[in-house]
Coordinates of C-alpha atoms in Angstrom, one line a residue:
M1 CA 41.4 48.0 35.9
R2 CA 41.5 50.2 39.6
T3 CA 38.4 52.0 38.2
G4 CA 36.7 48.9 37.2
L5 CA 37.4 47.5 40.2
S6 CA 36.2 50.4 42.4
L7 CA 33.1 50.7 40.7
A8 CA 32.1 47.4 41.0
S9 CA 33.0 46.5 44.4
A10 CA 30.8 49.6 45.2
F11 CA 27.9 47.9 43.8
L12 CA 28.2 45.2 46.2
V13 CA 25.2 43.8 48.3
L14 CA 26.4 42.5 51.5
I15 CA 22.7 41.2 52.3
T16 CA 19.9 40.8 50.1
A17 CA 16.4 41.4 52.3
F18 CA 13.0 41.1 51.5
P19 CA 9.9 41.9 53.2
A20 CA 8.8 39.7 55.8
A21 CA 6.3 39.5 58.4
A22 CA 9.0 38.4 61.2
N23 CA 10.5 40.2 64.4
P24 CA 14.0 40.2 64.8
E25 CA 13.9 39.6 68.6
P26 CA 12.8 35.9 69.3
P27 CA 10.4 35.1 71.8
A28 CA 13.1 35.1 74.9
T29 CA 11.2 33.8 77.8
Y30 CA 13.7 32.9 80.2
D31 CA 11.8 31.5 82.8
A32 CA 9.4 28.6 83.2
R33 CA 6.5 30.7 84.4
T34 CA 7.1 33.0 81.7
T35 CA 7.0 30.3 78.6
G36 CA 4.2 28.4 80.4
M37 CA 1.8 32.1 80.2
G38 CA 3.2 32.7 76.7
G39 CA 5.9 35.5 77.6
I40 CA 3.7 37.1 80.2
A41 CA 6.4 38.6 82.4
L42 CA 6.0 42.0 83.3
T43 CA 3.6 41.6 86.5
T44 CA 4.8 37.9 87.5
A45 CA 8.3 37.4 87.7
D46 CA 9.6 36.6 90.8
N47 CA 13.4 35.5 90.0
A48 CA 16.6 36.6 88.5
S49 CA 14.9 36.7 85.0
S50 CA 13.5 40.1 86.3
V51 CA 16.6 41.5 85.0
Y52 CA 15.5 40.9 81.6
H53 CA 11.6 41.6 81.4
N54 CA 11.2 44.2 84.3
P55 CA 13.9 44.9 87.3
A56 CA 10.9 46.6 89.2
Q57 CA 9.9 42.9 90.2
L58 CA 13.2 41.7 91.7
D59 CA 11.4 42.9 94.9
Q60 CA 9.6 39.7 94.8
I61 CA 13.1 38.0 95.7
E62 CA 13.1 37.3 99.6
R63 CA 17.0 36.9 99.9
F64 CA 18.8 35.1 96.7
S65 CA 17.9 34.0 93.3
A66 CA 20.2 32.1 90.5
T67 CA 18.3 31.7 87.2
V68 CA 20.0 29.3 84.2
V69 CA 17.8 28.6 81.3
L70 CA 18.8 27.9 77.8
T71 CA 15.5 28.0 75.5
S72 CA 15.2 26.4 72.3
L73 CA 14.0 28.1 69.3
L74 CA 13.1 26.5 65.8
V75 CA 12.2 27.6 62.4
N76 CA 12.2 26.8 58.8
L77 CA 12.8 29.4 56.3
S78 CA 11.9 29.9 52.7
A79 CA 13.5 31.7 50.0
P80 CA 13.2 32.3 46.0
F81 CA 16.4 32.5 44.7
A82 CA 15.9 32.3 41.2
G83 CA 12.5 34.3 41.3
A84 CA 8.4 33.2 42.4
G85 CA 7.7 30.0 42.2
S86 CA 11.7 29.1 43.1
E87 CA 11.2 29.2 46.7
Q88 CA 13.7 27.0 48.8
E89 CA 13.0 25.5 52.3
S90 CA 16.3 25.4 54.8
G91 CA 15.5 22.6 56.6
I92 CA 15.0 22.9 60.7
I93 CA 17.3 25.7 62.1
Y94 CA 18.2 25.4 65.5
A95 CA 18.7 28.6 67.7
P96 CA 19.9 28.0 71.4
L97 CA 18.6 31.5 73.4
F98 CA 20.6 31.6 77.0
F99 CA 19.7 33.7 80.2
V100 CA 22.4 33.7 82.7
G101 CA 21.8 36.0 85.9
A102 CA 21.6 36.2 89.8
A103 CA 20.0 38.8 91.9
G104 CA 20.0 39.4 96.0
R105 CA 18.7 41.9 98.4
V106 CA 21.1 43.9 99.8
A107 CA 19.0 45.8 102.2
E108 CA 15.1 45.6 103.7
N109 CA 14.1 47.8 100.4
V110 CA 17.2 47.3 97.8
T111 CA 17.7 44.5 95.6
L112 CA 20.9 44.2 93.3
G113 CA 21.3 41.7 90.2
F114 CA 23.1 41.1 86.4
G115 CA 22.4 38.9 83.8
A116 CA 23.3 37.9 80.4
Y117 CA 21.3 37.0 77.7
V118 CA 20.4 36.7 73.8
Y119 CA 18.2 40.0 72.8
T120 CA 18.2 39.6 69.1
G121 CA 19.1 36.7 66.8
F122 CA 18.2 36.5 62.8
G123 CA 19.5 34.8 59.6
G124 CA 19.4 31.3 58.2
G125 CA 21.5 29.3 55.8
F126 CA 20.5 27.7 52.6
G127 CA 22.5 24.1 51.3
D128 CA 23.6 24.1 48.0
V129 CA 21.3 26.7 46.0
G130 CA 20.6 25.5 42.6
C131 CA 20.7 28.8 41.1
I132 CA 20.2 32.7 41.3
S133 CA 18.6 34.8 39.1
Y134 CA 19.5 38.7 39.1
R135 CA 16.5 39.2 36.8
Q136 CA 13.4 38.4 38.0
E137 CA 11.6 38.1 35.0
Q138 CA 12.7 37.9 30.8
N139 CA 10.0 38.4 28.5
G140 CA 7.1 38.7 31.0
A141 CA 8.0 35.4 31.8
H142 CA 10.0 34.4 35.5
P143 CA 13.0 32.3 35.3
D144 CA 13.8 29.6 37.7
C145 CA 16.7 26.7 37.5
D146 CA 15.4 24.8 35.0
D147 CA 15.5 27.7 32.8
T148 CA 19.4 26.6 31.7
G149 CA 18.9 29.2 28.4
F150 CA 18.5 32.2 30.8
A151 CA 21.1 34.5 30.4
G152 CA 20.2 36.3 33.9
R153 CA 21.1 33.0 35.9
F154 CA 24.2 31.8 38.0
D155 CA 24.8 28.5 39.3
P156 CA 26.6 29.1 42.9
A157 CA 25.9 25.0 44.3
R158 CA 27.2 26.5 47.1
D159 CA 25.7 27.2 50.6
Q160 CA 23.8 30.9 51.5
E161 CA 24.3 32.0 55.0
V162 CA 23.6 34.9 57.1
L163 CA 23.4 35.7 61.0
L164 CA 23.1 38.4 63.3
F165 CA 23.0 37.8 67.0
V166 CA 23.1 40.5 69.8
T167 CA 24.1 39.9 73.5
E168 CA 23.6 42.0 76.4
L169 CA 25.4 41.9 79.8
A170 CA 22.6 44.2 82.2
L171 CA 23.7 45.0 86.0
S172 CA 20.0 46.1 88.0
A173 CA 18.9 47.5 90.6
Q174 CA 15.7 47.5 92.6
V175 CA 14.2 50.0 95.2
S176 CA 10.9 49.9 96.9
L177 CA 9.8 53.6 97.1
L178 CA 6.5 52.4 99.4
D179 CA 5.3 49.5 100.1
N180 CA 3.1 48.6 96.5
L181 CA 5.4 50.4 94.5
S182 CA 9.0 49.2 93.3
L183 CA 11.2 51.3 90.5
G184 CA 14.2 49.3 89.0
A185 CA 16.7 49.9 86.7
S186 CA 18.8 47.8 84.4
L187 CA 22.5 49.2 82.8
R188 CA 22.6 47.4 79.2
I189 CA 26.2 47.0 77.7
P190 CA 24.8 45.1 74.4
W191 CA 27.6 42.8 72.2
A192 CA 26.5 42.0 68.4
Q193 CA 28.4 40.0 66.0
Q194 CA 27.3 39.8 62.3
T195 CA 28.4 36.8 59.7
V196 CA 27.6 36.5 56.0
S197 CA 28.7 33.4 54.0
A198 CA 26.7 34.1 50.3
T199 CA 27.0 34.5 46.5
Q200 CA 25.9 38.8 45.7
E201 CA 25.2 40.4 42.6
A202 CA 28.3 43.0 42.1
F203 CA 27.9 44.8 38.9
G204 CA 26.1 43.1 36.7
A205 CA 28.0 39.8 38.0
F206 CA 28.1 37.1 41.1
V207 CA 31.4 37.1 42.9
D208 CA 31.3 35.1 46.4
A209 CA 31.5 37.2 49.5
E210 CA 32.8 36.0 53.3
Q211 CA 32.0 38.6 55.9
S212 CA 32.6 39.3 59.8
V213 CA 31.4 41.7 62.0
S214 CA 31.5 42.4 65.5
G215 CA 31.7 45.2 68.6
V216 CA 30.5 46.2 71.5
G217 CA 27.7 48.4 71.4
D218 CA 27.1 51.8 73.3
P219 CA 25.3 51.4 77.0
G220 CA 21.8 51.3 77.4
V221 CA 18.9 51.1 80.2
L222 CA 16.0 49.2 80.8
V223 CA 13.6 50.9 83.4
G224 CA 10.3 49.3 85.3
L225 CA 8.1 50.2 87.4
T226 CA 5.6 48.0 89.3
Y227 CA 2.5 49.4 91.4
R228 CA 0.3 46.8 93.6
P229 CA -2.9 48.4 94.3
T230 CA -4.5 45.5 96.2
D231 CA -2.5 42.1 97.8
D232 CA -3.8 40.6 94.4
F233 CA -3.6 43.2 91.4
S234 CA -0.5 44.4 89.8
I235 CA -0.2 47.2 87.5
A236 CA 3.6 47.5 85.5
F237 CA 5.6 50.0 82.8
A238 CA 8.8 49.1 81.3
Y239 CA 10.6 50.9 78.7
R240 CA 14.1 49.5 77.1
S241 CA 15.9 52.8 75.3
K242 CA 17.7 52.3 71.6
V243 CA 21.0 51.4 71.7
A244 CA 23.5 51.3 68.7
I245 CA 26.5 48.7 68.2
Q246 CA 29.4 49.6 66.2
M247 CA 30.3 46.3 64.3
S248 CA 33.5 46.1 62.6
G249 CA 35.8 43.1 60.5
T250 CA 36.5 42.4 57.1
T251 CA 34.6 41.3 53.9
E252 CA 36.6 39.1 51.7
T253 CA 35.8 39.0 48.2
S254 CA 37.1 38.9 44.2
V255 CA 35.6 41.0 41.5
L256 CA 36.9 41.0 38.3
G257 CA 39.5 37.9 38.9
T258 CA 41.2 40.4 41.4
P259 CA 41.2 39.1 45.1
L260 CA 39.4 42.1 47.8
N261 CA 39.9 42.2 51.5
L262 CA 38.2 45.4 52.9
E263 CA 37.6 46.7 56.2
T264 CA 34.1 47.0 56.6
T265 CA 32.5 48.8 59.9
T266 CA 28.7 49.1 60.3
T267 CA 26.0 49.6 62.9
W268 CA 23.1 47.9 64.1
Y269 CA 20.5 49.1 66.6
V270 CA 18.3 47.7 69.4
P271 CA 14.9 49.7 69.1
H272 CA 13.1 51.6 71.4
M273 CA 10.4 49.3 73.3
V274 CA 7.4 49.9 75.9
R275 CA 6.0 47.3 77.5
M276 CA 2.9 47.6 79.8
G277 CA 0.9 44.7 81.9
I278 CA -1.3 44.0 84.9
S279 CA -2.4 40.8 86.4
H280 CA -4.9 39.8 89.0
Q281 CA -5.3 37.1 91.4
F282 CA -8.6 35.0 91.9
F283 CA -10.3 32.6 94.7
N284 CA -7.4 32.9 97.5
K285 CA -4.1 33.5 94.7
R286 CA -5.0 30.0 93.3
L287 CA -5.9 31.2 89.7
L288 CA -3.6 34.1 87.9
L289 CA -4.7 36.4 85.1
A290 CA -2.7 38.8 83.1
T291 CA -2.7 40.7 79.9
E292 CA 0.6 42.6 78.5
F293 CA 0.9 45.1 75.2
K294 CA 4.4 45.7 74.2
V295 CA 5.7 48.0 70.8
Q296 CA 9.1 47.6 69.4
L297 CA 10.3 50.4 67.3
H298 CA 12.2 48.4 64.7
R299 CA 11.0 50.9 61.5
T300 CA 13.2 53.7 62.8
A301 CA 15.9 52.0 64.2
N302 CA 16.9 49.3 61.3
D303 CA 14.9 50.3 58.2
R304 CA 18.3 49.7 56.4
Q305 CA 22.0 48.9 57.4
V306 CA 24.9 50.9 55.8
F307 CA 28.5 49.2 55.3
E308 CA 31.7 51.2 55.1
N309 CA 34.1 49.5 53.3
T310 CA 37.7 50.8 53.8
G311 CA 41.2 50.4 52.1
D312 CA 42.5 50.4 48.9
I313 CA 39.2 51.1 47.3
P314 CA 37.0 53.0 49.9
N315 CA 32.9 52.3 49.0
T316 CA 29.5 52.2 51.0
T317 CA 26.4 49.9 50.3
V318 CA 23.6 49.8 51.6
A319 CA 21.0 47.1 52.8
D320 CA 17.2 48.1 52.6
L321 CA 15.9 45.5 55.2
G322 CA 12.4 47.7 55.7
W323 CA 11.7 46.4 59.1
R324 CA 8.4 47.3 60.4
N325 CA 7.5 48.1 64.1
A326 CA 6.0 45.1 66.1
Y327 CA 3.0 45.4 68.3
V328 CA 2.7 42.2 70.6
W329 CA -0.6 41.6 72.5
T330 CA -0.5 38.8 74.9
L331 CA -2.8 36.8 77.2
G332 CA -1.8 34.4 80.2
A333 CA -3.2 32.3 83.2
E334 CA -2.2 30.2 86.1
F335 CA -4.3 27.8 88.0
M336 CA -2.8 26.1 91.0
A337 CA -3.9 22.8 90.9
T338 CA -1.9 21.7 94.1
P339 CA 0.4 24.0 95.8
Q340 CA 3.2 22.4 94.0
V341 CA 1.4 21.6 91.1
P342 CA 0.5 25.0 88.3
V343 CA -1.1 24.7 85.0
R344 CA -0.1 27.5 82.8
L345 CA -1.4 28.8 79.2
G346 CA -0.3 31.3 77.2

C-alpha cells in the first residue's frame, strides 16, 4: 500500500494549465490619468503612483502626494473540462486591484516614497462542473458529459478553483541629477499566495486536492530614468528586475482511500520587464500625446512551476504553464478642454 500511495501521489498534478493568449499581470494602471490614457504613465505620472510605474517621475511632486486606488478587473473564463466542445464559462469574476502609496520631497532634488499594490493575479473558478475527462478522445470521438458510457470520465459535481496573486511593498527614492534629468529606484519586497481547490488526476484516477501556499520573496528593484530635453518633451526608461517568491504550505488529498497531508513548497517568479516611453505637449500644453512599449519576459520566468511535497511520501510534481513573453504597445492622448476638465483617450 505504501508503494502504491507513493507512486500515486507522485503523479498528482496540482494545476492543469492550457496554452492561452493572456497576461498574468493585470492592467494595473493605479491612477485616473493613467487609466484614461490606456496605461500611459512612464513620462506622465505626477503623483505617488510613480512608485509603481517610474520612480524617476517622483520629481513631479512639489511637496507631498498620497494616492489610494481600487481598480476593478472583470473577467469571464472558459474551459473544456471534458474535451473539445464541452466548454464551460466561469461567469463574471471580480478581482479588486489596489494601490496605496505616498511620497514627499525631503530636499530640493530628493523625493522619497512608498507604495503597496497588486502586481500579478490570475486564476478562476468554475461552479458545479458536470464531469471531467482524462482521456481526450475514444475511437476518434471526443467525449462529453452526456456520454455516460465513456470509461474515461469522472463526475465531480463540485467547484474547480485556482488562484494566485502577488503583492509588493516598494520603498522609493528619486534624485534630480540635472534640471532635466531624474533618476529613481524602488526597492521591491514581494509576497504571494496560491490556492487550489480542484479535482485532479492521480495515477489513472481522480482525487480532490486542497492546496494553499504563500511566502515572501527575494527583494528586487525597479529603476527609472526620465529625461526632458525641452519643457514639453519627455523620454523615459524603466527596468524591473526578476524576483523569486518562495512559497510554502500544505496539500490535502486522498489517494487509494488514504488521506494525505503533505508539506508543499514551490517558487513563483515575477519576470524581468523593460519599459520605454515618450510624450510631447502641443498648443501651449493643452494637448498631450504619448506612447510606450513594454516587454515582460514571462517565458523564462514561469515556463513551468515545480511543487516539492515532503513528509511520509515525498514527491515532486510539475505544472507546465507555457507562458509566453508579453509585448505591449500603448498610445495615449490628453486634451485639456478647460483648465479643470481633461479629455483622455488610450
